[in-house]
Amino acid sequence: MRFKKYLLILLLLYYGNSFACKCREFEKEIMVERGLESADIVFYGELIKLDTISNTYAFKIIELFKGNYEPKTITSFSESNCDFYFNEKGLCIIYANFNKNKTLINISACSPSQSMDFGPGFPPIPFEFDSAGKTVPKNEIEMKLFDLENKNKSLSTFIYQLEKLRQYKLAQNTITTQMKNDFSDKALIISLIVNAILLLTIIFLIVSKKTSNNRITK
């Protein structure tokens, strides 16, 4: 019974979203780069509250990769079939965009956002069709295998994304440090030049004054 319910949820997710959304296929090698380009905020966090009636979710931010956001928790809202919907709490990777006031975020189903058990994009259909177009029923063992394979694939993608995002963050921090060092070097050089000009100006004024005094004395 549990697997029939699971199958129904997958069907609703797949067909409800497939007709409303046209997302580019998720390519593992570039999904993180595309997600970073299109998102205002990217983070690794934990879904701590969910309201399936109003489709609002609260996340605890564990690690921030992109975006300026000080609070440790953030709330998302869903308003269309193209938004990402959650049905249980847990760890997740989120690529989202802010609303106009930058108080809420919206998570698109076309983003690489995922939980540990549910990978990015729409899930594969766990059944086959016969020549008449009717579904070929699967037994409980086959459904368990499908569930296990899907979770393993999602976990693998989750680990991959987290590692890529941490590499990106490290690279950004390195660039920022280098920019700060470059700025400090330039500021030091400018300061030395200004001081040198000031010193030469003082020397010139002193020499000019002495020359002027000597002429007056003579």
Backbone as ProteinMPNN parsed JSONL, in Angstrom:
{"seq_chain_A": "MRFKKYLLILLLLYYGNSFACKCREFEKEIMVERGLESADIVFYGELIKLDTISNTYAFKIIELFKGNYEPKTITSFSESNCDFYFNEKGLCIIYANFNKNKTLINISACSPSQSMDFGPGFPPIPFEFDSAGKTVPKNEIEMKLFDLENKNKSLSTFIYQLEKLRQYKLAQNTITTQMKNDFSDKALIISLIVNAILLLTIIFLIVSKKTSNNRITK", "coords_chain_A": {"N_chain_A": [[0.831, -1.197, 0.0], [1.955, 1.198, 0.752], [3.787, 1.646, -1.3], [2.155, 1.989, -3.498], [0.996, 4.396, -2.871], [3.255, 5.988, -2.912], [3.896, 5.773, -5.604], [1.718, 7.089, -6.746], [2.158, 9.697, -5.83], [4.531, 10.307, -7.196], [3.591, 10.242, -9.821], [1.774, 12.395, -9.831], [3.536, 14.502, -9.298], [5.191, 14.344, -11.531], [3.526, 14.57, -13.88], [2.05, 16.853, -13.2], [3.975, 18.83, -13.158], [5.38, 18.565, -15.561], [3.776, 19.44, -17.67], [3.525, 22.099, -17.132], [6.035, 23.22, -16.875], [9.054, 23.887, -18.591], [11.98, 22.758, -18.455], [15.537, 22.882, -18.725], [17.551, 20.024, -19.425], [19.081, 18.342, -16.709], [22.451, 18.401, -16.461], [25.019, 16.764, -15.025], [27.689, 17.694, -14.888], [27.604, 20.436, -15.296], [25.54, 21.494, -13.842], [25.801, 22.794, -11.357], [27.212, 25.15, -11.972], [25.356, 26.419, -13.668], [23.249, 26.714, -11.901], [24.359, 28.476, -10.007], [24.695, 30.732, -11.584], [22.077, 31.565, -12.175], [20.772, 31.933, -9.723], [19.903, 33.967, -6.85], [20.626, 33.431, -4.272], [22.424, 30.819, -2.746], [22.592, 27.916, -0.863], [23.536, 25.46, 1.638], [21.49, 23.649, 3.652], [18.971, 23.013, 6.199], [15.731, 21.8, 6.088], [13.41, 22.882, 8.257], [10.835, 23.553, 8.948], [7.627, 23.024, 7.545], [4.797, 23.824, 5.616], [2.346, 22.343, 4.096], [-0.058, 23.185, 3.185], [-0.157, 25.971, 2.758], [2.081, 25.972, 1.306], [4.639, 26.851, 2.194], [7.989, 27.104, 3.432], [10.515, 26.711, 5.897], [13.933, 27.246, 6.322], [16.997, 26.305, 7.851], [20.014, 27.856, 7.579], [23.001, 26.364, 6.915], [25.431, 26.486, 5.551], [26.541, 29.059, 3.563], [26.791, 29.821, 0.153], [26.419, 31.611, -1.926], [25.275, 34.965, -2.171], [24.094, 37.629, -0.039], [23.141, 37.361, 3.165], [22.151, 37.679, 6.367], [20.56, 36.561, 8.619], [20.031, 33.355, 10.267], [18.02, 31.696, 9.5], [15.659, 31.162, 6.839], [12.808, 31.8, 4.784], [10.758, 30.198, 2.349], [8.504, 30.433, -0.452], [5.93, 28.897, -2.42], [4.253, 29.137, -5.474], [3.431, 28.258, -7.932], [3.207, 25.564, -10.393], [5.711, 25.236, -11.279], [7.414, 25.506, -9.23], [9.571, 24.304, -6.583], [8.592, 21.673, -4.544], [8.332, 20.441, -1.217], [8.01, 17.537, 0.849], [8.85, 16.513, 3.221], [10.942, 16.985, 6.14], [14.496, 17.758, 6.34], [17.993, 17.567, 5.264], [19.251, 19.722, 2.684], [20.094, 21.155, -0.543], [19.96, 24.35, -1.756], [19.004, 26.445, -4.409], [17.976, 29.593, -5.036], [15.753, 32.448, -5.597], [15.278, 35.822, -4.546], [12.328, 37.556, -3.318], [10.776, 40.764, -4.095], [11.179, 42.351, -1.829], [13.241, 41.096, -0.647], [12.841, 39.337, 1.459], [11.757, 36.857, 1.372], [12.211, 33.697, -0.317], [12.107, 32.084, -3.528], [11.926, 28.883, -4.9], [12.803, 27.353, -7.755], [11.601, 24.61, -9.713], [13.129, 24.062, -11.827], [15.662, 24.549, -11.085], [18.826, 23.289, -9.717], [18.179, 22.485, -7.159], [17.837, 20.3, -4.339], [16.994, 17.566, -2.112], [18.447, 15.208, 0.222], [17.261, 12.805, -0.355], [15.787, 13.234, -2.595], [16.521, 13.941, -5.765], [17.71, 16.561, -8.069], [15.404, 18.043, -10.428], [12.718, 16.28, -12.153], [11.442, 13.162, -10.949], [12.318, 9.885, -12.233], [10.004, 7.906, -14.16], [8.559, 5.227, -12.514], [7.657, 2.903, -13.889], [6.604, 0.835, -16.681], [5.189, 0.936, -20.027], [2.824, -1.034, -21.833], [2.195, -2.395, -25.164], [-0.341, -1.503, -25.685], [-0.487, 0.823, -24.373], [-1.017, 0.761, -21.722], [-0.178, 0.717, -18.228], [2.462, -1.294, -16.956], [2.179, -3.297, -14.249], [4.136, -3.173, -11.234], [5.767, -5.193, -8.839], [6.083, -5.305, -5.207], [8.766, -5.687, -4.484], [10.144, -4.784, -6.743], [9.42, -2.108, -6.668], [10.612, -1.357, -4.277], [13.288, -1.648, -4.969], [13.469, 0.292, -6.958], [12.99, 2.571, -5.404], [15.218, 2.497, -3.7], [17.359, 2.711, -5.55], [16.818, 5.236, -6.605], [17.151, 6.867, -4.333], [19.861, 6.396, -3.769], [21.036, 7.489, -6.045], [20.242, 10.141, -5.758], [21.553, 10.835, -3.372], [24.203, 10.582, -4.193], [24.381, 12.645, -6.096], [23.86, 14.775, -4.42], [26.122, 14.827, -2.69], [28.067, 15.331, -4.611], [27.295, 17.884, -5.588], [27.561, 19.432, -3.241], [30.309, 19.293, -2.769], [31.293, 20.561, -5.088], [30.221, 23.123, -4.749], [31.536, 23.937, -2.437], [34.131, 24.061, -3.387], [33.816, 26.164, -5.164], [33.215, 28.244, -3.35], [35.629, 28.381, -1.915], [37.337, 29.168, -3.961], [36.264, 31.689, -4.536], [36.745, 33.017, -2.111], [39.514, 33.03, -2.164], [39.977, 34.669, -4.374], [38.857, 37.043, -3.406], [40.56, 37.589, -1.24], [42.955, 37.979, -2.641], [42.262, 40.24, -4.117], [41.954, 42.08, -2.05], [44.589, 42.155, -1.122], [45.854, 43.171, -3.396], [44.647, 45.666, -3.516], [45.595, 46.769, -1.12], [48.332, 46.864, -1.682], [48.338, 48.667, -3.824], [47.32, 50.914, -2.539], [49.363, 51.408, -0.726], [51.486, 52.043, -2.449], [50.485, 54.356, -3.687], [50.294, 55.979, -1.432], [53.026, 56.26, -0.751], [53.925, 57.635, -3.007], [52.468, 60.022, -2.831], [53.447, 60.984, -0.371], [56.123, 61.318, -1.086], [55.907, 63.32, -3.031], [54.893, 65.342, -1.416], [57.059, 65.715, 0.356], [59.073, 66.571, -1.433], [57.865, 68.925, -2.248], [57.931, 70.412, 0.14], [60.701, 70.613, 0.526], [61.336, 72.079, -1.759], [59.975, 74.463, -1.197], [61.361, 75.296, 1.104], [63.964, 75.655, 0.088], [63.407, 77.625, -1.806], [62.587, 79.702, -0.14], [64.929, 80.192, 1.321], [66.587, 81.067, -0.744], [65.249, 83.323, -1.504], [65.525, 84.901, 0.816], [68.286, 85.223, 0.914], [68.682, 86.855, -1.3], [67.407, 89.13, -0.515], [68.985, 89.924, 1.651], [71.394, 90.481, 0.399]], "CA_chain_A": [[0.0, 0.0, 0.0], [2.865, 2.344, 0.845], [4.411, 1.886, -2.59], [1.123, 2.515, -4.392], [0.878, 5.806, -2.517], [4.483, 6.604, -3.401], [3.767, 5.82, -7.053], [0.745, 8.134, -7.05], [2.827, 10.987, -5.601], [5.459, 10.509, -8.306], [2.795, 10.548, -11.005], [1.257, 13.752, -9.685], [4.673, 15.403, -9.436], [5.716, 14.305, -12.892], [2.584, 15.116, -14.848], [1.671, 18.207, -12.806], [5.054, 19.755, -13.476], [5.883, 18.431, -16.921], [2.969, 20.227, -18.583], [3.634, 23.518, -16.786], [7.42, 23.679, -16.887], [9.98, 23.401, -19.606], [13.304, 22.935, -17.865], [16.656, 22.249, -19.423], [17.962, 18.76, -18.803], [20.149, 18.501, -15.723], [23.712, 17.745, -16.785], [25.746, 16.761, -13.758], [28.955, 18.422, -14.94], [27.426, 21.891, -15.362], [24.346, 21.926, -13.113], [26.171, 23.727, -10.285], [27.542, 26.425, -12.6], [24.112, 27.024, -14.135], [22.487, 27.102, -10.721], [24.994, 29.662, -9.432], [24.469, 31.865, -12.479], [20.681, 32.018, -12.191], [20.22, 32.101, -8.372], [20.344, 35.088, -6.005], [21.184, 32.87, -3.044], [22.669, 29.375, -2.797], [23.055, 27.477, 0.452], [23.321, 24.107, 2.148], [20.744, 23.88, 4.875], [18.04, 21.994, 6.701], [14.317, 22.178, 6.112], [13.011, 22.668, 9.656], [9.385, 23.719, 9.059], [6.935, 23.022, 6.264], [3.344, 23.931, 5.632], [1.935, 21.854, 2.781], [-1.307, 23.844, 2.79], [0.217, 27.268, 2.174], [3.306, 25.725, 0.53], [5.749, 27.658, 2.695], [9.013, 26.269, 4.065], [11.552, 27.445, 6.63], [15.224, 26.556, 6.264], [18.131, 26.734, 8.653], [21.181, 27.935, 6.701], [24.202, 25.773, 7.509], [26.604, 26.988, 4.832], [26.116, 29.958, 2.491], [27.743, 29.82, -0.958], [26.216, 32.811, -2.743], [24.25, 35.866, -1.657], [24.293, 38.284, 1.253], [21.983, 37.12, 4.019], [22.674, 37.556, 7.725], [19.838, 35.639, 9.513], [20.361, 31.939, 10.15], [16.88, 30.986, 8.911], [15.059, 31.841, 5.696], [11.525, 31.189, 4.423], [10.449, 30.181, 0.926], [7.095, 30.283, -0.804], [5.675, 28.28, -3.714], [3.001, 29.669, -5.995], [3.097, 27.69, -9.235], [3.631, 24.182, -10.606], [7.13, 25.238, -11.623], [8.193, 25.672, -8.003], [10.012, 23.08, -5.91], [7.745, 21.348, -3.394], [8.908, 19.492, -0.272], [6.995, 16.833, 1.645], [9.413, 16.078, 4.497], [12.09, 17.759, 6.619], [15.787, 17.124, 6.131], [19.065, 18.36, 4.674], [19.009, 20.032, 1.281], [20.89, 22.177, -1.224], [18.953, 25.242, -2.314], [19.299, 27.551, -5.319], [16.709, 30.336, -4.987], [15.736, 33.871, -5.911], [14.542, 36.622, -3.573], [11.209, 38.382, -3.747], [11.172, 42.167, -4.251], [11.625, 42.893, -0.543], [14.358, 40.253, -0.202], [12.488, 38.726, 2.744], [11.393, 35.469, 1.074], [12.846, 33.139, -1.505], [11.33, 31.169, -4.355], [12.799, 27.811, -5.388], [12.266, 26.828, -9.005], [11.807, 23.19, -9.976], [14.126, 23.981, -12.892], [16.979, 24.738, -10.479], [19.385, 22.015, -9.247], [17.851, 22.278, -5.74], [17.496, 18.922, -4.025], [17.201, 17.045, -0.763], [19.314, 14.033, 0.155], [16.486, 11.678, -0.878], [15.099, 13.602, -3.835], [17.489, 14.659, -6.582], [17.206, 17.689, -8.86], [14.556, 17.689, -11.559], [11.588, 15.397, -11.91], [11.868, 11.773, -10.767], [11.998, 8.993, -13.347], [8.734, 7.185, -13.995], [8.94, 3.886, -12.049], [6.91, 1.804, -14.498], [6.691, 0.76, -18.127], [3.913, 0.826, -20.725], [2.753, -2.114, -22.812], [1.896, -1.95, -26.524], [-1.66, -0.858, -25.689], [-0.387, 2.074, -23.643], [-1.377, 0.568, -20.318], [0.987, 0.543, -17.371], [2.806, -2.653, -16.535], [2.292, -3.231, -12.783], [5.37, -3.647, -10.61], [5.521, -5.751, -7.51], [6.647, -4.546, -4.088], [10.227, -5.771, -4.52], [10.606, -3.89, -7.806], [9.25, -0.742, -6.192], [11.643, -1.124, -3.269], [14.547, -1.471, -5.697], [13.389, 1.608, -7.587], [13.125, 3.55, -4.325], [16.612, 2.455, -3.242], [18.199, 3.246, -6.614], [16.568, 6.673, -6.701], [17.769, 7.496, -3.16], [21.313, 6.32, -3.945], [21.391, 8.458, -7.082], [20.053, 11.466, -5.17], [22.627, 11.045, -2.404], [25.435, 10.773, -4.959], [24.312, 13.991, -6.661], [23.924, 15.697, -3.28], [27.527, 14.905, -2.284], [28.784, 15.964, -5.725], [26.97, 19.313, -5.584], [28.127, 20.056, -2.042], [31.75, 19.408, -2.977], [31.51, 21.59, -6.114], [29.897, 24.417, -4.161], [32.619, 24.28, -1.505], [35.262, 24.458, -4.232], [33.475, 27.502, -5.659], [33.348, 29.174, -2.227], [37.057, 28.514, -1.645], [37.904, 29.957, -5.054], [35.804, 33.07, -4.359], [37.47, 33.574, -0.964], [40.892, 33.255, -2.612], [39.93, 35.851, -5.236], [38.605, 38.202, -2.541], [41.801, 37.86, -0.5], [43.915, 38.52, -3.592], [41.833, 41.6, -4.435], [42.286, 42.902, -0.885], [46.049, 42.328, -1.119], [46.181, 44.077, -4.502], [44.206, 47.009, -3.108], [46.528, 47.243, -0.091], [49.597, 47.19, -2.358], [48.138, 49.901, -4.589], [47.156, 52.0, -1.58], [50.696, 51.69, -0.184], [52.267, 52.725, -3.49], [49.929, 55.711, -3.82], [50.686, 56.715, -0.228], [54.458, 56.579, -0.877], [54.069, 58.671, -4.043], [51.942, 61.274, -2.268], [54.411, 61.449, 0.636], [57.322, 61.774, -1.789], [55.582, 64.617, -3.631], [54.781, 66.295, -0.306], [58.413, 65.981, 0.835], [59.745, 67.381, -2.449], [57.25, 70.257, -2.203], [58.46, 71.082, 1.333], [62.103, 70.935, 0.238], [61.321, 73.164, -2.753], [59.559, 75.691, -0.513], [62.462, 75.708, 1.993], [65.045, 76.174, -0.775], [62.938, 78.88, -2.403], [62.578, 80.715, 0.911], [66.326, 80.555, 1.609], [67.09, 81.817, -1.896], [64.608, 84.646, -1.438], [66.142, 85.617, 1.941], [69.645, 85.588, 0.518], [68.61, 87.97, -2.223], [67.016, 90.311, 0.258], [70.155, 90.273, 2.452], [72.382, 91.104, -0.481]], "C_chain_A": [[0.873, 1.258, 0.0], [3.457, 2.685, -0.514], [3.414, 2.381, -3.625], [0.949, 4.015, -4.148], [2.076, 6.581, -3.047], [4.418, 6.785, -4.918], [2.816, 6.936, -7.462], [1.363, 9.516, -6.883], [3.773, 11.313, -6.748], [4.718, 10.9, -9.578], [2.284, 11.988, -10.979], [2.36, 14.776, -9.878], [5.115, 15.497, -10.885], [4.779, 14.99, -13.868], [2.172, 16.535, -14.506], [2.71, 19.214, -13.206], [5.452, 19.725, -14.939], [5.089, 19.266, -17.909], [3.132, 21.725, -18.332], [5.039, 24.052, -16.976], [8.191, 23.076, -18.05], [11.381, 23.709, -19.103], [14.359, 22.287, -18.747], [17.072, 20.986, -18.679], [19.131, 19.007, -17.856], [21.368, 17.688, -16.139], [24.613, 17.878, -15.565], [26.969, 17.664, -13.772], [28.771, 19.934, -14.893], [26.231, 22.391, -14.549], [24.66, 22.953, -12.024], [26.467, 25.106, -10.866], [26.281, 27.147, -13.061], [23.272, 27.514, -12.962], [23.031, 28.369, -10.09], [24.733, 30.907, -10.28], [23.062, 32.435, -12.322], [20.108, 32.345, -10.809], [20.76, 33.346, -7.67], [21.06, 34.578, -4.758], [21.303, 31.357, -3.194], [23.201, 28.951, -1.437], [22.778, 25.992, 0.684], [22.633, 24.284, 3.481], [19.849, 22.725, 5.268], [16.625, 22.549, 6.687], [13.784, 21.848, 7.503], [11.506, 22.842, 9.874], [8.778, 23.671, 7.669], [5.438, 23.061, 6.465], [2.859, 23.551, 4.237], [0.625, 22.479, 2.311], [-1.01, 25.182, 2.106], [1.476, 27.165, 1.313], [4.427, 26.708, 0.903], [6.7, 26.765, 3.488], [10.04, 27.164, 4.753], [12.826, 26.608, 6.658], [16.202, 27.16, 7.259], [19.353, 26.712, 7.745], [22.408, 27.408, 7.439], [25.46, 26.356, 6.874], [26.126, 27.8, 3.629], [27.196, 30.018, 1.413], [27.62, 31.051, -1.842], [25.107, 33.648, -2.117], [24.608, 36.444, -0.301], [23.032, 38.114, 2.086], [22.484, 36.817, 5.421], [21.921, 36.568, 8.618], [20.192, 34.181, 9.251], [19.216, 31.112, 9.569], [16.285, 31.84, 7.794], [13.812, 31.074, 5.278], [11.299, 31.274, 2.922], [8.944, 30.039, 0.727], [6.996, 29.644, -2.187], [4.315, 28.737, -4.205], [2.619, 29.121, -7.358], [3.602, 26.251, -9.333], [5.105, 24.085, -10.959], [8.023, 25.445, -10.407], [8.524, 24.312, -7.385], [9.15, 22.865, -4.664], [8.423, 20.279, -2.534], [7.782, 18.799, 0.496], [7.552, 16.262, 2.943], [10.646, 16.906, 4.841], [13.381, 17.008, 6.332], [16.793, 18.071, 5.507], [18.814, 18.573, 3.189], [20.013, 21.069, 0.769], [19.912, 23.04, -1.994], [19.575, 26.315, -3.21], [17.986, 28.334, -5.432], [16.897, 31.789, -5.391], [14.868, 34.607, -4.894], [13.292, 37.248, -4.189], [11.672, 39.839, -3.765], [11.732, 42.761, -2.964], [12.827, 42.154, 0.041], [14.119, 39.664, 1.195], [12.129, 37.253, 2.585], [12.141, 35.006, -0.159], [11.871, 32.23, -2.24], [12.286, 30.161, -4.974], [12.172, 27.187, -6.623], [12.559, 25.33, -9.144], [12.837, 22.989, -11.084], [15.539, 24.232, -12.371], [17.514, 23.375, -10.027], [19.099, 21.737, -7.767], [17.435, 20.833, -5.494], [17.631, 18.65, -2.532], [18.12, 15.834, -0.896], [18.594, 12.843, -0.48], [15.836, 11.954, -2.219], [16.011, 14.486, -4.657], [16.877, 15.79, -7.372], [16.369, 17.226, -10.038], [13.418, 16.773, -11.16], [12.059, 13.956, -11.793], [11.566, 10.934, -11.995], [10.68, 8.271, -13.09], [9.046, 5.733, -13.648], [8.129, 2.737, -12.653], [7.058, 1.869, -16.012], [5.287, 0.661, -18.714], [3.956, -0.354, -21.69], [2.365, -1.539, -24.168], [0.557, -1.222, -26.617], [-1.653, 0.464, -24.935], [-0.77, 1.971, -22.185], [-0.112, 0.336, -19.486], [1.188, -0.926, -17.007], [3.009, -2.618, -15.029], [3.61, -3.799, -12.283], [5.043, -4.169, -9.221], [6.262, -4.95, -6.441], [8.167, -4.561, -4.104], [10.789, -4.826, -5.575], [10.491, -2.428, -7.378], [10.281, -0.386, -5.125], [12.992, -0.881, -3.926], [14.59, -0.104, -6.366], [13.63, 2.706, -6.548], [14.573, 3.642, -3.861], [17.552, 3.064, -4.285], [18.054, 4.763, -6.721], [17.221, 7.424, -5.54], [19.292, 7.49, -3.272], [21.798, 7.354, -4.962], [21.29, 9.88, -6.53], [21.168, 11.798, -4.189], [23.951, 11.317, -3.107], [25.493, 12.183, -5.541], [24.447, 15.045, -5.569], [25.378, 15.916, -2.858], [28.348, 15.633, -3.349], [28.552, 17.476, -5.716], [27.623, 20.038, -4.406], [29.629, 20.268, -2.207], [32.064, 20.508, -3.992], [31.249, 22.992, -5.561], [30.976, 24.873, -3.175], [33.882, 24.688, -2.263], [35.049, 25.871, -4.761], [33.683, 28.547, -4.564], [34.813, 29.425, -1.906], [37.721, 29.388, -2.7], [37.519, 31.426, -4.911], [36.539, 33.749, -3.206], [38.908, 33.895, -1.333], [40.974, 34.504, -3.472], [39.75, 37.114, -4.402], [39.852, 38.598, -1.764], [42.842, 38.496, -1.402], [43.575, 39.963, -3.951], [42.157, 42.554, -3.291], [43.783, 43.18, -0.839], [46.479, 43.309, -2.207], [45.817, 45.511, -4.141], [45.173, 47.607, -2.087], [47.857, 47.659, -0.713], [49.474, 48.507, -3.116], [48.023, 51.104, -3.66], [48.51, 52.408, -0.997], [51.547, 52.462, -1.178], [51.803, 54.171, -3.65], [50.338, 56.578, -2.634], [52.146, 57.145, -0.296], [54.675, 57.696, -1.889], [53.625, 60.032, -3.506], [52.92, 61.852, -1.245], [55.682, 61.989, -0.01], [57.095, 63.148, -2.409], [55.513, 65.702, -2.555], [56.159, 66.694, 0.208], [59.173, 66.865, -0.141], [59.204, 68.806, -2.453], [57.79, 71.065, -1.024], [59.902, 71.522, 1.11], [62.192, 72.113, -0.729], [60.973, 74.498, -2.101], [60.671, 76.233, 0.395], [63.596, 76.325, 1.193], [64.658, 77.514, -1.358], [62.967, 80.015, -1.378], [63.979, 81.183, 1.242], [66.898, 81.421, 0.513], [66.541, 83.252, -1.856], [65.226, 85.497, -0.325], [67.544, 86.096, 1.608], [69.664, 86.799, -0.404], [68.286, 89.263, -1.487], [68.201, 90.847, 1.067], [71.197, 91.002, 1.613], [71.921, 92.486, -0.904]], "O_chain_A": [[0.564, 2.246, -0.666], [3.615, 3.858, -0.853], [3.787, 3.118, -4.539], [0.779, 4.797, -5.083], [1.933, 7.689, -3.565], [4.83, 7.816, -5.449], [3.083, 7.654, -8.426], [1.125, 10.406, -7.699], [3.818, 12.449, -7.221], [5.158, 11.778, -10.32], [2.355, 12.703, -11.978], [2.16, 15.797, -10.536], [5.38, 16.583, -11.401], [5.19, 15.888, -14.603], [1.963, 17.349, -15.405], [2.373, 20.344, -13.56], [5.823, 20.756, -15.501], [5.65, 19.757, -18.889], [2.9, 22.531, -19.233], [5.208, 25.246, -17.218], [7.999, 21.92, -18.429], [11.897, 24.807, -19.312], [14.109, 21.287, -19.42], [16.954, 20.9, -17.457], [20.046, 19.773, -18.158], [21.333, 16.458, -16.169], [24.926, 18.987, -15.133], [27.258, 18.329, -12.777], [29.689, 20.649, -14.491], [25.936, 23.586, -14.563], [23.877, 23.876, -11.794], [26.026, 26.117, -10.32], [26.152, 28.355, -12.866], [22.665, 28.583, -13.018], [22.264, 29.241, -9.681], [24.571, 32.005, -9.747], [22.879, 33.652, -12.334], [19.055, 32.977, -10.725], [21.912, 33.733, -7.863], [21.984, 35.217, -4.253], [20.396, 30.699, -3.704], [24.142, 29.549, -0.916], [21.933, 25.371, 0.04], [23.138, 24.992, 4.352], [19.955, 21.617, 4.743], [16.361, 23.632, 7.21], [13.713, 20.681, 7.886], [10.958, 22.344, 10.857], [9.346, 24.213, 6.72], [4.889, 22.419, 7.36], [2.953, 24.35, 3.305], [0.243, 22.314, 1.152], [-1.533, 25.483, 1.033], [1.887, 28.134, 0.675], [5.066, 27.306, 0.038], [6.28, 25.801, 4.129], [10.387, 28.234, 4.253], [12.799, 25.42, 6.978], [16.226, 28.372, 7.476], [19.696, 25.665, 7.197], [22.8, 27.953, 8.471], [26.427, 26.679, 7.563], [25.395, 27.29, 2.78], [28.37, 30.238, 1.712], [28.602, 31.489, -2.44], [24.127, 33.114, -1.599], [25.331, 35.829, 0.483], [21.98, 38.659, 1.752], [23.163, 35.814, 5.639], [22.566, 35.793, 9.324], [20.601, 33.82, 8.148], [19.414, 29.958, 9.189], [16.39, 33.066, 7.801], [13.757, 29.85, 5.399], [11.606, 32.287, 2.294], [8.218, 29.589, 1.613], [7.877, 29.829, -3.026], [3.34, 28.731, -3.454], [1.572, 29.489, -7.891], [4.334, 25.78, -8.462], [5.687, 23.001, -10.943], [9.242, 25.548, -10.536], [7.848, 23.313, -7.634], [9.0, 23.765, -3.838], [9.013, 19.333, -3.056], [6.737, 19.394, 0.759], [6.829, 15.602, 3.691], [11.308, 17.455, 3.961], [13.379, 15.797, 6.11], [16.489, 19.236, 5.252], [18.238, 17.718, 2.516], [20.679, 21.756, 1.542], [19.124, 22.533, -2.792], [20.53, 26.994, -2.83], [16.983, 27.782, -5.883], [18.015, 32.291, -5.512], [13.852, 34.083, -4.436], [13.205, 37.443, -5.401], [12.836, 40.119, -3.48], [12.652, 43.579, -3.002], [13.361, 42.535, 1.083], [15.043, 39.513, 1.994], [12.19, 36.488, 3.547], [12.64, 35.813, -0.944], [10.938, 31.683, -1.652], [13.33, 30.533, -5.509], [11.117, 26.559, -6.535], [13.621, 24.851, -8.745], [13.358, 21.889, -11.264], [16.506, 24.139, -13.127], [16.755, 22.409, -9.958], [19.712, 20.845, -7.182], [16.769, 20.217, -6.325], [18.285, 19.39, -1.797], [18.523, 15.476, -2.003], [19.232, 11.973, -1.073], [15.386, 11.034, -2.903], [16.255, 15.639, -4.302], [15.659, 15.971, -7.356], [16.594, 16.146, -10.583], [13.187, 16.523, -9.977], [13.0, 13.567, -12.485], [10.633, 11.249, -12.734], [10.292, 8.054, -11.942], [9.736, 5.062, -14.415], [7.934, 1.71, -12.003], [7.576, 2.846, -16.554], [4.325, 0.35, -18.012], [4.993, -0.639, -22.291], [2.222, -0.324, -24.306], [0.347, -0.416, -27.523], [-2.673, 1.148, -24.859], [-0.842, 2.981, -21.486], [0.89, -0.175, -19.986], [0.24, -1.679, -16.787], [3.94, -1.96, -14.564], [4.135, -4.77, -12.827], [4.164, -3.654, -8.53], [6.991, -4.012, -6.763], [8.796, -3.557, -3.772], [11.788, -4.147, -5.339], [11.359, -1.612, -7.689], [10.765, 0.744, -5.072], [13.752, -0.013, -3.496], [15.616, 0.576, -6.345], [14.382, 3.65, -6.79], [15.095, 4.738, -3.653], [18.439, 3.845, -3.94], [19.037, 5.482, -6.903], [17.783, 8.501, -5.74], [19.944, 8.47, -2.909], [22.826, 8.003, -4.769], [22.147, 10.721, -6.802], [21.672, 12.921, -4.177], [24.727, 12.171, -2.679], [26.533, 12.84, -5.484], [25.074, 16.084, -5.774], [25.814, 17.054, -2.688], [29.214, 16.447, -3.029], [29.5, 18.255, -5.822], [28.17, 21.129, -4.566], [30.156, 21.313, -1.824], [32.989, 21.295, -3.79], [31.977, 23.934, -5.874], [31.287, 26.061, -3.096], [34.617, 25.569, -1.817], [35.98, 26.676, -4.801], [34.255, 29.608, -4.813], [35.203, 30.565, -1.651], [38.556, 30.236, -2.386], [38.346, 32.31, -5.136], [36.913, 34.918, -3.307], [39.465, 34.897, -0.883], [41.901, 35.304, -3.338], [40.401, 38.129, -4.649], [40.168, 39.781, -1.638], [43.534, 39.432, -1.0], [44.462, 40.807, -4.077], [42.579, 43.688, -3.517], [44.202, 44.302, -0.554], [47.342, 44.16, -1.99], [46.567, 46.447, -4.419], [45.528, 48.783, -2.165], [48.44, 48.673, -0.33], [50.367, 49.352, -3.068], [48.555, 52.176, -3.947], [48.778, 53.592, -0.796], [52.242, 53.411, -0.814], [52.617, 55.09, -3.736], [50.682, 57.749, -2.794], [52.472, 58.277, 0.062], [55.493, 58.591, -1.676], [54.297, 61.046, -3.693], [53.192, 63.053, -1.244], [56.25, 62.982, 0.445], [57.954, 64.027, -2.334], [55.998, 66.818, -2.741], [56.409, 67.871, 0.469], [59.847, 67.808, 0.274], [59.95, 69.768, -2.632], [58.075, 72.255, -1.16], [60.286, 72.641, 1.452], [63.004, 73.021, -0.552], [61.58, 75.527, -2.399], [60.904, 77.44, 0.461], [64.129, 77.374, 1.556], [65.47, 78.438, -1.405], [63.325, 81.147, -1.704], [64.225, 82.375, 1.425], [67.607, 82.391, 0.783], [67.241, 84.227, -2.125], [65.427, 86.697, -0.512], [67.943, 87.206, 1.959], [70.542, 87.657, -0.308], [68.814, 90.332, -1.794], [68.402, 92.058, 1.162], [71.796, 91.988, 2.042], [72.623, 93.17, -1.65]]}, "name": "protein", "num_of_chains": 1, "seq": "MRFKKYLLILLLLYYGNSFACKCREFEKEIMVERGLESADIVFYGELIKLDTISNTYAFKIIELFKGNYEPKTITSFSESNCDFYFNEKGLCIIYANFNKNKTLINISACSPSQSMDFGPGFPPIPFEFDSAGKTVPKNEIEMKLFDLENKNKSLSTFIYQLEKLRQYKLAQNTITTQMKNDFSDKALIISLIVNAILLLTIIFLIVSKKTSNNRITK"}
